[in-house]
Amino acid sequence: MNPKITMGNDEFILYIRKWHPSCEIITRDLGKMIWKWLKKRGAVKSPNKPKHSYWDKSGKVNKDMLPEHATQFEFDRSLLIELYNHLDELGQK
């Protein structure tokens, strides 16, 4: 059994925005697509409230590009390579 990891959708969306700047999918839809992918692979949402994104406090980030709040997901860390491949696929849309 692989250990679990907890990460937020803000981290995944930041990855897409950084490495695929031409991606036109809006943040809300990216969040839904990422959750759908993770859920199919056994992830669960953290029972805690979504966390305030670190960069939101700077006032320098376009809210349409990165989320203001981030849902945290707990999942098997062995999924990370497959997950980031999926993020790259999303980023190319």
mmCIF file of N, CA, C and O in Angstrom:
data_model
loop_
_atom_site.group_PDB
_atom_site.id
_atom_site.type_symbol
_atom_site.label_atom_id
_atom_site.label_comp_id
_atom_site.label_asym_id
_atom_site.label_seq_id
_atom_site.Cartn_x
_atom_site.Cartn_y
_atom_site.Cartn_z
ATOM 1 N N MET A 1 0.836 -1.191 0.000
ATOM 2 C CA MET A 1 0.000 0.000 0.000
ATOM 3 C C MET A 1 0.878 1.249 0.000
ATOM 4 O O MET A 1 1.836 1.356 0.746
ATOM 5 N N ASN A 2 0.555 2.174 -0.861
ATOM 6 C CA ASN A 2 1.301 3.417 -0.957
ATOM 7 C C ASN A 2 0.734 4.452 0.002
ATOM 8 O O ASN A 2 -0.477 4.511 0.205
ATOM 9 N N PRO A 3 1.609 5.277 0.560
ATOM 10 C CA PRO A 3 1.116 6.313 1.465
ATOM 11 C C PRO A 3 0.293 7.354 0.713
ATOM 12 O O PRO A 3 0.482 7.586 -0.478
ATOM 13 N N LYS A 4 -0.593 7.975 1.443
ATOM 14 C CA LYS A 4 -1.469 9.018 0.884
ATOM 15 C C LYS A 4 -0.750 10.364 0.914
ATOM 16 O O LYS A 4 0.167 10.583 1.700
ATOM 17 N N ILE A 5 -1.210 11.242 0.049
ATOM 18 C CA ILE A 5 -0.705 12.606 0.006
ATOM 19 C C ILE A 5 -1.920 13.533 -0.060
ATOM 20 O O ILE A 5 -2.967 13.150 -0.589
ATOM 21 N N THR A 6 -1.796 14.712 0.500
ATOM 22 C CA THR A 6 -2.862 15.711 0.412
ATOM 23 C C THR A 6 -2.322 16.900 -0.360
ATOM 24 O O THR A 6 -1.277 17.457 -0.019
ATOM 25 N N MET A 7 -3.047 17.254 -1.414
ATOM 26 C CA MET A 7 -2.674 18.400 -2.239
ATOM 27 C C MET A 7 -3.942 19.130 -2.641
ATOM 28 O O MET A 7 -5.012 18.524 -2.711
ATOM 29 N N GLY A 8 -3.802 20.414 -2.937
ATOM 30 C CA GLY A 8 -4.956 21.217 -3.314
ATOM 31 C C GLY A 8 -5.040 21.451 -4.807
ATOM 32 O O GLY A 8 -4.025 21.437 -5.507
ATOM 33 N N ASN A 9 -6.269 21.699 -5.275
ATOM 34 C CA ASN A 9 -6.428 21.938 -6.709
ATOM 35 C C ASN A 9 -5.714 23.214 -7.152
ATOM 36 O O ASN A 9 -5.406 23.380 -8.325
ATOM 37 N N ASP A 10 -5.397 24.106 -6.231
ATOM 38 C CA ASP A 10 -4.641 25.309 -6.594
ATOM 39 C C ASP A 10 -3.250 24.947 -7.099
ATOM 40 O O ASP A 10 -2.741 25.561 -8.035
ATOM 41 N N GLU A 11 -2.651 23.915 -6.501
ATOM 42 C CA GLU A 11 -1.323 23.484 -6.936
ATOM 43 C C GLU A 11 -1.370 22.935 -8.359
ATOM 44 O O GLU A 11 -0.473 23.184 -9.169
ATOM 45 N N PHE A 12 -2.428 22.200 -8.666
ATOM 46 C CA PHE A 12 -2.556 21.604 -9.991
ATOM 47 C C PHE A 12 -2.853 22.672 -11.044
ATOM 48 O O PHE A 12 -2.316 22.633 -12.150
ATOM 49 N N ILE A 13 -3.695 23.630 -10.687
ATOM 50 C CA ILE A 13 -4.038 24.687 -11.632
ATOM 51 C C ILE A 13 -2.834 25.603 -11.865
ATOM 52 O O ILE A 13 -2.573 26.029 -12.997
ATOM 53 N N LEU A 14 -2.073 25.874 -10.816
ATOM 54 C CA LEU A 14 -0.849 26.667 -10.981
ATOM 55 C C LEU A 14 0.102 25.971 -11.951
ATOM 56 O O LEU A 14 0.690 26.610 -12.830
ATOM 57 N N TYR A 15 0.245 24.658 -11.824
ATOM 58 C CA TYR A 15 1.101 23.896 -12.730
ATOM 59 C C TYR A 15 0.647 24.102 -14.182
ATOM 60 O O TYR A 15 1.461 24.379 -15.065
ATOM 61 N N ILE A 16 -0.648 23.963 -14.423
ATOM 62 C CA ILE A 16 -1.176 24.137 -15.781
ATOM 63 C C ILE A 16 -0.919 25.558 -16.272
ATOM 64 O O ILE A 16 -0.448 25.756 -17.399
ATOM 65 N N ARG A 17 -1.201 26.558 -15.461
ATOM 66 C CA ARG A 17 -1.026 27.953 -15.875
ATOM 67 C C ARG A 17 0.450 28.266 -16.154
ATOM 68 O O ARG A 17 0.773 29.036 -17.059
ATOM 69 N N LYS A 18 1.344 27.670 -15.378
ATOM 70 C CA LYS A 18 2.777 27.938 -15.539
ATOM 71 C C LYS A 18 3.330 27.281 -16.797
ATOM 72 O O LYS A 18 4.082 27.897 -17.544
ATOM 73 N N TRP A 19 2.985 26.021 -17.013
ATOM 74 C CA TRP A 19 3.594 25.262 -18.101
ATOM 75 C C TRP A 19 2.778 25.243 -19.386
ATOM 76 O O TRP A 19 3.267 24.818 -20.431
ATOM 77 N N HIS A 20 1.543 25.692 -19.323
ATOM 78 C CA HIS A 20 0.669 25.740 -20.502
ATOM 79 C C HIS A 20 -0.076 27.080 -20.517
ATOM 80 O O HIS A 20 -1.302 27.123 -20.364
ATOM 81 N N PRO A 21 0.654 28.183 -20.695
ATOM 82 C CA PRO A 21 0.035 29.505 -20.600
ATOM 83 C C PRO A 21 -1.048 29.771 -21.645
ATOM 84 O O PRO A 21 -1.859 30.679 -21.457
ATOM 85 N N SER A 22 -1.097 28.993 -22.692
ATOM 86 C CA SER A 22 -2.140 29.215 -23.707
ATOM 87 C C SER A 22 -3.425 28.443 -23.403
ATOM 88 O O SER A 22 -4.406 28.559 -24.142
ATOM 89 N N CYS A 23 -3.454 27.694 -22.311
ATOM 90 C CA CYS A 23 -4.656 26.941 -21.932
ATOM 91 C C CYS A 23 -5.800 27.922 -21.681
ATOM 92 O O CYS A 23 -5.673 28.861 -20.902
ATOM 93 N N GLU A 24 -6.931 27.667 -22.342
ATOM 94 C CA GLU A 24 -8.061 28.584 -22.248
ATOM 95 C C GLU A 24 -9.188 28.075 -21.357
ATOM 96 O O GLU A 24 -10.224 28.730 -21.238
ATOM 97 N N ILE A 25 -9.001 26.949 -20.718
ATOM 98 C CA ILE A 25 -10.041 26.410 -19.827
ATOM 99 C C ILE A 25 -10.092 27.292 -18.577
ATOM 100 O O ILE A 25 -9.058 27.575 -17.961
ATOM 101 N N ILE A 26 -11.291 27.716 -18.198
ATOM 102 C CA ILE A 26 -11.412 28.579 -17.025
ATOM 103 C C ILE A 26 -11.144 27.780 -15.742
ATOM 104 O O ILE A 26 -11.296 26.559 -15.707
ATOM 105 N N THR A 27 -10.734 28.494 -14.728
ATOM 106 C CA THR A 27 -10.313 27.886 -13.471
ATOM 107 C C THR A 27 -11.373 26.957 -12.887
ATOM 108 O O THR A 27 -11.061 25.841 -12.473
ATOM 109 N N ARG A 28 -12.608 27.400 -12.849
ATOM 110 C CA ARG A 28 -13.688 26.586 -12.272
ATOM 111 C C ARG A 28 -13.793 25.241 -12.992
ATOM 112 O O ARG A 28 -13.921 24.199 -12.367
ATOM 113 N N ASP A 29 -13.715 25.265 -14.317
ATOM 114 C CA ASP A 29 -13.820 24.029 -15.090
ATOM 115 C C ASP A 29 -12.597 23.139 -14.906
ATOM 116 O O ASP A 29 -12.719 21.914 -14.834
ATOM 117 N N LEU A 30 -11.418 23.741 -14.808
ATOM 118 C CA LEU A 30 -10.223 22.942 -14.532
ATOM 119 C C LEU A 30 -10.372 22.216 -13.200
ATOM 120 O O LEU A 30 -10.060 21.035 -13.094
ATOM 121 N N GLY A 31 -10.838 22.940 -12.181
ATOM 122 C CA GLY A 31 -11.035 22.327 -10.871
ATOM 123 C C GLY A 31 -11.974 21.132 -10.933
ATOM 124 O O GLY A 31 -11.716 20.086 -10.334
ATOM 125 N N LYS A 32 -13.055 21.272 -11.680
ATOM 126 C CA LYS A 32 -14.019 20.173 -11.817
ATOM 127 C C LYS A 32 -13.407 18.987 -12.550
ATOM 128 O O LYS A 32 -13.615 17.834 -12.168
ATOM 129 N N MET A 33 -12.663 19.268 -13.613
ATOM 130 C CA MET A 33 -12.041 18.194 -14.390
ATOM 131 C C MET A 33 -10.993 17.435 -13.564
ATOM 132 O O MET A 33 -10.906 16.210 -13.633
ATOM 133 N N ILE A 34 -10.223 18.175 -12.804
ATOM 134 C CA ILE A 34 -9.200 17.551 -11.962
ATOM 135 C C ILE A 34 -9.857 16.687 -10.894
ATOM 136 O O ILE A 34 -9.443 15.548 -10.654
ATOM 137 N N TRP A 35 -10.899 17.210 -10.241
ATOM 138 C CA TRP A 35 -11.598 16.438 -9.218
ATOM 139 C C TRP A 35 -12.209 15.172 -9.814
ATOM 140 O O TRP A 35 -12.108 14.096 -9.237
ATOM 141 N N LYS A 36 -12.821 15.268 -10.965
ATOM 142 C CA LYS A 36 -13.431 14.107 -11.612
ATOM 143 C C LYS A 36 -12.375 13.028 -11.861
ATOM 144 O O LYS A 36 -12.605 11.846 -11.594
ATOM 145 N N TRP A 37 -11.214 13.423 -12.344
ATOM 146 C CA TRP A 37 -10.135 12.484 -12.611
ATOM 147 C C TRP A 37 -9.662 11.821 -11.311
ATOM 148 O O TRP A 37 -9.498 10.605 -11.242
ATOM 149 N N LEU A 38 -9.434 12.639 -10.284
ATOM 150 C CA LEU A 38 -8.960 12.107 -9.005
ATOM 151 C C LEU A 38 -9.996 11.192 -8.354
ATOM 152 O O LEU A 38 -9.654 10.133 -7.822
ATOM 153 N N LYS A 39 -11.255 11.591 -8.403
ATOM 154 C CA LYS A 39 -12.324 10.813 -7.769
ATOM 155 C C LYS A 39 -12.410 9.412 -8.378
ATOM 156 O O LYS A 39 -12.582 8.429 -7.650
ATOM 157 N N LYS A 40 -12.263 9.321 -9.689
ATOM 158 C CA LYS A 40 -12.300 8.015 -10.363
ATOM 159 C C LYS A 40 -11.177 7.089 -9.890
ATOM 160 O O LYS A 40 -11.261 5.883 -10.050
ATOM 161 N N ARG A 41 -10.154 7.687 -9.306
ATOM 162 C CA ARG A 41 -8.998 6.917 -8.864
ATOM 163 C C ARG A 41 -8.917 6.810 -7.342
ATOM 164 O O ARG A 41 -7.871 6.549 -6.790
ATOM 165 N N GLY A 42 -10.049 7.037 -6.695
ATOM 166 C CA GLY A 42 -10.132 6.801 -5.257
ATOM 167 C C GLY A 42 -9.806 7.965 -4.352
ATOM 168 O O GLY A 42 -9.736 7.801 -3.134
ATOM 169 N N ALA A 43 -9.600 9.148 -4.903
ATOM 170 C CA ALA A 43 -9.301 10.305 -4.058
ATOM 171 C C ALA A 43 -10.539 10.718 -3.278
ATOM 172 O O ALA A 43 -11.672 10.443 -3.679
ATOM 173 N N VAL A 44 -10.299 11.371 -2.164
ATOM 174 C CA VAL A 44 -11.386 11.935 -1.367
ATOM 175 C C VAL A 44 -11.075 13.409 -1.112
ATOM 176 O O VAL A 44 -9.912 13.807 -1.044
ATOM 177 N N LYS A 45 -12.133 14.194 -0.991
ATOM 178 C CA LYS A 45 -11.955 15.599 -0.633
ATOM 179 C C LYS A 45 -11.696 15.677 0.861
ATOM 180 O O LYS A 45 -12.295 14.950 1.648
ATOM 181 N N SER A 46 -10.837 16.579 1.237
ATOM 182 C CA SER A 46 -10.576 16.809 2.644
ATOM 183 C C SER A 46 -11.852 17.311 3.316
ATOM 184 O O SER A 46 -12.564 18.140 2.745
ATOM 185 N N PRO A 47 -12.150 16.822 4.514
ATOM 186 C CA PRO A 47 -13.362 17.286 5.196
ATOM 187 C C PRO A 47 -13.247 18.734 5.689
ATOM 188 O O PRO A 47 -14.234 19.339 6.062
ATOM 189 N N ASN A 48 -12.056 19.281 5.651
ATOM 190 C CA ASN A 48 -11.849 20.663 6.083
ATOM 191 C C ASN A 48 -12.333 21.635 5.012
ATOM 192 O O ASN A 48 -12.449 21.282 3.844
ATOM 193 N N LYS A 49 -12.574 22.866 5.411
ATOM 194 C CA LYS A 49 -12.954 23.906 4.460
ATOM 195 C C LYS A 49 -11.828 24.094 3.448
ATOM 196 O O LYS A 49 -10.657 23.900 3.777
ATOM 197 N N PRO A 50 -12.182 24.510 2.216
ATOM 198 C CA PRO A 50 -11.120 24.822 1.255
ATOM 199 C C PRO A 50 -10.177 25.867 1.846
ATOM 200 O O PRO A 50 -10.600 26.783 2.540
ATOM 201 N N LYS A 51 -8.894 25.720 1.562
ATOM 202 C CA LYS A 51 -7.895 26.651 2.087
ATOM 203 C C LYS A 51 -7.776 27.870 1.180
ATOM 204 O O LYS A 51 -7.904 27.767 -0.026
ATOM 205 N N HIS A 52 -7.512 28.997 1.807
ATOM 206 C CA HIS A 52 -7.278 30.227 1.071
ATOM 207 C C HIS A 52 -5.952 30.077 0.331
ATOM 208 O O HIS A 52 -4.945 29.708 0.932
ATOM 209 N N SER A 53 -5.937 30.341 -0.953
ATOM 210 C CA SER A 53 -4.722 30.184 -1.732
ATOM 211 C C SER A 53 -3.656 31.173 -1.292
ATOM 212 O O SER A 53 -3.939 32.339 -1.019
ATOM 213 N N TYR A 54 -2.454 30.714 -1.244
ATOM 214 C CA TYR A 54 -1.318 31.527 -0.801
ATOM 215 C C TYR A 54 -1.170 32.794 -1.628
ATOM 216 O O TYR A 54 -0.976 33.875 -1.112
ATOM 217 N N TRP A 55 -1.262 32.672 -2.950
ATOM 218 C CA TRP A 55 -1.029 33.814 -3.831
ATOM 219 C C TRP A 55 -2.179 34.812 -3.850
ATOM 220 O O TRP A 55 -2.007 35.922 -4.299
ATOM 221 N N ASP A 56 -3.339 34.423 -3.373
ATOM 222 C CA ASP A 56 -4.479 35.340 -3.406
ATOM 223 C C ASP A 56 -4.225 36.574 -2.549
ATOM 224 O O ASP A 56 -4.751 37.637 -2.821
ATOM 225 N N LYS A 57 -3.415 36.459 -1.544
ATOM 226 C CA LYS A 57 -3.154 37.574 -0.640
ATOM 227 C C LYS A 57 -2.276 38.652 -1.286
ATOM 228 O O LYS A 57 -2.221 39.763 -0.810
ATOM 229 N N SER A 58 -1.595 38.315 -2.355
ATOM 230 C CA SER A 58 -0.666 39.261 -2.959
ATOM 231 C C SER A 58 -1.365 40.359 -3.745
ATOM 232 O O SER A 58 -0.801 41.425 -3.953
ATOM 233 N N GLY A 59 -2.590 40.082 -4.227
ATOM 234 C CA GLY A 59 -3.297 41.062 -5.030
ATOM 235 C C GLY A 59 -2.716 41.206 -6.434
ATOM 236 O O GLY A 59 -3.109 42.079 -7.183
ATOM 237 N N LYS A 60 -1.771 40.347 -6.781
ATOM 238 C CA LYS A 60 -1.104 40.432 -8.076
ATOM 239 C C LYS A 60 -1.547 39.338 -9.040
ATOM 240 O O LYS A 60 -1.054 39.266 -10.155
ATOM 241 N N VAL A 61 -2.454 38.504 -8.617
ATOM 242 C CA VAL A 61 -2.838 37.357 -9.426
ATOM 243 C C VAL A 61 -4.246 37.543 -9.972
ATOM 244 O O VAL A 61 -5.162 37.913 -9.242
ATOM 245 N N ASN A 62 -4.403 37.281 -11.241
ATOM 246 C CA ASN A 62 -5.707 37.346 -11.897
ATOM 247 C C ASN A 62 -6.578 36.206 -11.363
ATOM 248 O O ASN A 62 -6.238 35.035 -11.512
ATOM 249 N N LYS A 63 -7.692 36.531 -10.755
ATOM 250 C CA LYS A 63 -8.573 35.533 -10.149
ATOM 251 C C LYS A 63 -9.156 34.549 -11.171
ATOM 252 O O LYS A 63 -9.593 33.476 -10.822
ATOM 253 N N ASP A 64 -9.176 34.955 -12.448
ATOM 254 C CA ASP A 64 -9.678 34.054 -13.480
ATOM 255 C C ASP A 64 -8.642 32.999 -13.861
ATOM 256 O O ASP A 64 -8.963 32.021 -14.514
ATOM 257 N N MET A 65 -7.394 33.210 -13.452
ATOM 258 C CA MET A 65 -6.330 32.289 -13.811
ATOM 259 C C MET A 65 -6.007 31.289 -12.696
ATOM 260 O O MET A 65 -5.610 30.174 -12.960
ATOM 261 N N LEU A 66 -6.147 31.721 -11.449
ATOM 262 C CA LEU A 66 -5.865 30.846 -10.309
ATOM 263 C C LEU A 66 -6.993 30.974 -9.291
ATOM 264 O O LEU A 66 -7.569 32.041 -9.128
ATOM 265 N N PRO A 67 -7.299 29.892 -8.587
ATOM 266 C CA PRO A 67 -8.412 29.929 -7.643
ATOM 267 C C PRO A 67 -8.107 30.756 -6.396
ATOM 268 O O PRO A 67 -6.969 30.843 -5.949
ATOM 269 N N GLU A 68 -9.163 31.343 -5.851
ATOM 270 C CA GLU A 68 -9.041 32.091 -4.599
ATOM 271 C C GLU A 68 -8.980 31.135 -3.405
ATOM 272 O O GLU A 68 -8.281 31.376 -2.437
ATOM 273 N N HIS A 69 -9.750 30.069 -3.492
ATOM 274 C CA HIS A 69 -9.768 29.035 -2.455
ATOM 275 C C HIS A 69 -9.476 27.692 -3.119
ATOM 276 O O HIS A 69 -9.787 27.511 -4.297
ATOM 277 N N ALA A 70 -8.909 26.776 -2.357
ATOM 278 C CA ALA A 70 -8.519 25.505 -2.949
ATOM 279 C C ALA A 70 -9.021 24.326 -2.131
ATOM 280 O O ALA A 70 -8.727 24.213 -0.948
ATOM 281 N N THR A 71 -9.770 23.467 -2.792
ATOM 282 C CA THR A 71 -10.182 22.213 -2.178
ATOM 283 C C THR A 71 -8.965 21.310 -2.095
ATOM 284 O O THR A 71 -8.168 21.232 -3.029
ATOM 285 N N GLN A 72 -8.831 20.648 -0.957
ATOM 286 C CA GLN A 72 -7.717 19.731 -0.746
ATOM 287 C C GLN A 72 -8.187 18.307 -1.016
ATOM 288 O O GLN A 72 -9.295 17.931 -0.631
ATOM 289 N N PHE A 73 -7.339 17.528 -1.680
ATOM 290 C CA PHE A 73 -7.664 16.140 -1.993
ATOM 291 C C PHE A 73 -6.634 15.219 -1.361
ATOM 292 O O PHE A 73 -5.447 15.528 -1.342
ATOM 293 N N GLU A 74 -7.104 14.083 -0.857
ATOM 294 C CA GLU A 74 -6.204 13.060 -0.345
ATOM 295 C C GLU A 74 -6.264 11.881 -1.306
ATOM 296 O O GLU A 74 -7.342 11.401 -1.645
ATOM 297 N N PHE A 75 -5.090 11.440 -1.754
ATOM 298 C CA PHE A 75 -5.043 10.353 -2.714
ATOM 299 C C PHE A 75 -3.716 9.605 -2.611
ATOM 300 O O PHE A 75 -2.778 10.066 -1.954
ATOM 301 N N ASP A 76 -3.663 8.473 -3.264
ATOM 302 C CA ASP A 76 -2.476 7.629 -3.276
ATOM 303 C C ASP A 76 -1.372 8.338 -4.056
ATOM 304 O O ASP A 76 -1.561 8.696 -5.218
ATOM 305 N N ARG A 77 -0.229 8.532 -3.423
ATOM 306 C CA ARG A 77 0.839 9.288 -4.073
ATOM 307 C C ARG A 77 1.412 8.601 -5.303
ATOM 308 O O ARG A 77 2.058 9.247 -6.125
ATOM 309 N N SER A 78 1.124 7.326 -5.487
ATOM 310 C CA SER A 78 1.596 6.635 -6.697
ATOM 311 C C SER A 78 0.895 7.162 -7.949
ATOM 312 O O SER A 78 1.332 6.894 -9.067
ATOM 313 N N LEU A 79 -0.167 7.939 -7.787
ATOM 314 C CA LEU A 79 -0.893 8.519 -8.914
ATOM 315 C C LEU A 79 -0.239 9.792 -9.464
ATOM 316 O O LEU A 79 -0.670 10.308 -10.495
ATOM 317 N N LEU A 80 0.778 10.306 -8.793
ATOM 318 C CA LEU A 80 1.315 11.615 -9.162
ATOM 319 C C LEU A 80 1.803 11.697 -10.614
ATOM 320 O O LEU A 80 1.517 12.679 -11.298
ATOM 321 N N ILE A 81 2.505 10.698 -11.096
ATOM 322 C CA ILE A 81 2.999 10.760 -12.476
ATOM 323 C C ILE A 81 1.830 10.781 -13.447
ATOM 324 O O ILE A 81 1.772 11.619 -14.363
ATOM 325 N N GLU A 82 0.882 9.881 -13.250
ATOM 326 C CA GLU A 82 -0.298 9.827 -14.116
ATOM 327 C C GLU A 82 -1.101 11.127 -14.012
ATOM 328 O O GLU A 82 -1.607 11.637 -15.017
ATOM 329 N N LEU A 83 -1.211 11.674 -12.804
ATOM 330 C CA LEU A 83 -1.945 12.923 -12.608
ATOM 331 C C LEU A 83 -1.295 14.063 -13.385
ATOM 332 O O LEU A 83 -1.970 14.817 -14.090
ATOM 333 N N TYR A 84 0.015 14.200 -13.281
ATOM 334 C CA TYR A 84 0.680 15.293 -13.988
ATOM 335 C C TYR A 84 0.643 15.093 -15.500
ATOM 336 O O TYR A 84 0.585 16.075 -16.252
ATOM 337 N N ASN A 85 0.615 13.876 -15.971
ATOM 338 C CA ASN A 85 0.392 13.628 -17.405
ATOM 339 C C ASN A 85 -0.996 14.136 -17.794
ATOM 340 O O ASN A 85 -1.176 14.745 -18.852
ATOM 341 N N HIS A 86 -1.983 13.886 -16.921
ATOM 342 C CA HIS A 86 -3.346 14.361 -17.176
ATOM 343 C C HIS A 86 -3.391 15.893 -17.173
ATOM 344 O O HIS A 86 -4.053 16.508 -18.015
ATOM 345 N N LEU A 87 -2.684 16.518 -16.229
ATOM 346 C CA LEU A 87 -2.645 17.983 -16.185
ATOM 347 C C LEU A 87 -2.046 18.541 -17.470
ATOM 348 O O LEU A 87 -2.525 19.562 -17.995
ATOM 349 N N ASP A 88 -1.023 17.892 -17.996
ATOM 350 C CA ASP A 88 -0.438 18.337 -19.266
ATOM 351 C C ASP A 88 -1.450 18.211 -20.403
ATOM 352 O O ASP A 88 -1.529 19.086 -21.274
ATOM 353 N N GLU A 89 -2.233 17.146 -20.399
ATOM 354 C CA GLU A 89 -3.284 16.979 -21.417
ATOM 355 C C GLU A 89 -4.308 18.099 -21.320
ATOM 356 O O GLU A 89 -4.697 18.690 -22.327
ATOM 357 N N LEU A 90 -4.744 18.408 -20.083
ATOM 358 C CA LEU A 90 -5.689 19.497 -19.896
ATOM 359 C C LEU A 90 -5.105 20.819 -20.361
ATOM 360 O O LEU A 90 -5.787 21.639 -20.964
ATOM 361 N N GLY A 91 -3.836 21.018 -20.063
ATOM 362 C CA GLY A 91 -3.173 22.270 -20.416
ATOM 363 C C GLY A 91 -3.069 22.500 -21.915
ATOM 364 O O GLY A 91 -2.922 23.636 -22.367
ATOM 365 N N GLN A 92 -3.148 21.439 -22.687
ATOM 366 C CA GLN A 92 -3.035 21.556 -24.135
ATOM 367 C C GLN A 92 -4.383 21.782 -24.815
ATOM 368 O O GLN A 92 -4.458 21.851 -26.037
ATOM 369 N N LYS A 93 -5.425 21.921 -24.010
ATOM 370 C CA LYS A 93 -6.767 22.153 -24.576
ATOM 371 C C LYS A 93 -7.046 23.635 -24.645
ATOM 372 O O LYS A 93 -6.541 24.429 -23.941
#
